[in-house]
Structure formats: structure tokens, C-alpha cells
PDB file of C-alpha atoms in Angstrom:
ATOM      1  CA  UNK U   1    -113.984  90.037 294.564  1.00 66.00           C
ATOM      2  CA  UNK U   2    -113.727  88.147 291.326  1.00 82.00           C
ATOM      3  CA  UNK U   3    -113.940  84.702 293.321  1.00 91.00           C
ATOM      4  CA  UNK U   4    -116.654  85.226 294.933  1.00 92.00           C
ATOM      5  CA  UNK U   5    -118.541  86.460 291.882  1.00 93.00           C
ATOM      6  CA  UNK U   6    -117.280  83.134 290.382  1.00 93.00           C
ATOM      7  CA  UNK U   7    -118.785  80.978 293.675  1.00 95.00           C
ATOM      8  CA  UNK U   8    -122.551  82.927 292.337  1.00 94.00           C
ATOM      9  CA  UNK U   9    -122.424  82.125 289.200  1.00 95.00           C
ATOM     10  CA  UNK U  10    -121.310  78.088 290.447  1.00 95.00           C
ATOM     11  CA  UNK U  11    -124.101  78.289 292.385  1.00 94.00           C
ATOM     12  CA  UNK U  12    -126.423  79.666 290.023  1.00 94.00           C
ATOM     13  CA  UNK U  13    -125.615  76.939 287.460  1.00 94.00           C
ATOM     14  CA  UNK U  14    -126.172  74.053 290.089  1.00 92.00           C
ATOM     15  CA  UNK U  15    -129.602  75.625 291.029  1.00 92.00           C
ATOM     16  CA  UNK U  16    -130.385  75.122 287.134  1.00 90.00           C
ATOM     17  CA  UNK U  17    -128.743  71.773 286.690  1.00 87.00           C
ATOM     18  CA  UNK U  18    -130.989  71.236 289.940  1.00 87.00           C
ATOM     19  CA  UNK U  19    -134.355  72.431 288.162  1.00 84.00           C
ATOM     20  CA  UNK U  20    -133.710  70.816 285.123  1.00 84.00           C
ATOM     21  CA  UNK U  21    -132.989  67.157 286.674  1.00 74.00           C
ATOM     22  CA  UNK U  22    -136.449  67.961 288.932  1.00 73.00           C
ATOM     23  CA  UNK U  23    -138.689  68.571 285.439  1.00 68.00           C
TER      24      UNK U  23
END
């Protein structure tokens, strides 16, 4: 399931963008 790998990895980058707006 190559898409949903791709959703993760979406995800995973928000989470950061996320974190690194908080700091």
C-alpha cells in the first residue's frame, strides 16, 4: 500500500512542521 505509506510520511512531516512552528 504505497499510498498509504505516502499519507505516514505526510503526516509525519506536518507533526515536524508542527514542532518546529511550536519552538
Amino acid at each position: 500500500m504505497p499510498k498509504a505509506k505516502t499519507q505516514i510520511k505526510k503526516i509525519t512531516s506536518v507533526q515536524k512542521n508542527r514542532t518546529t512552528a511550536k519552538k
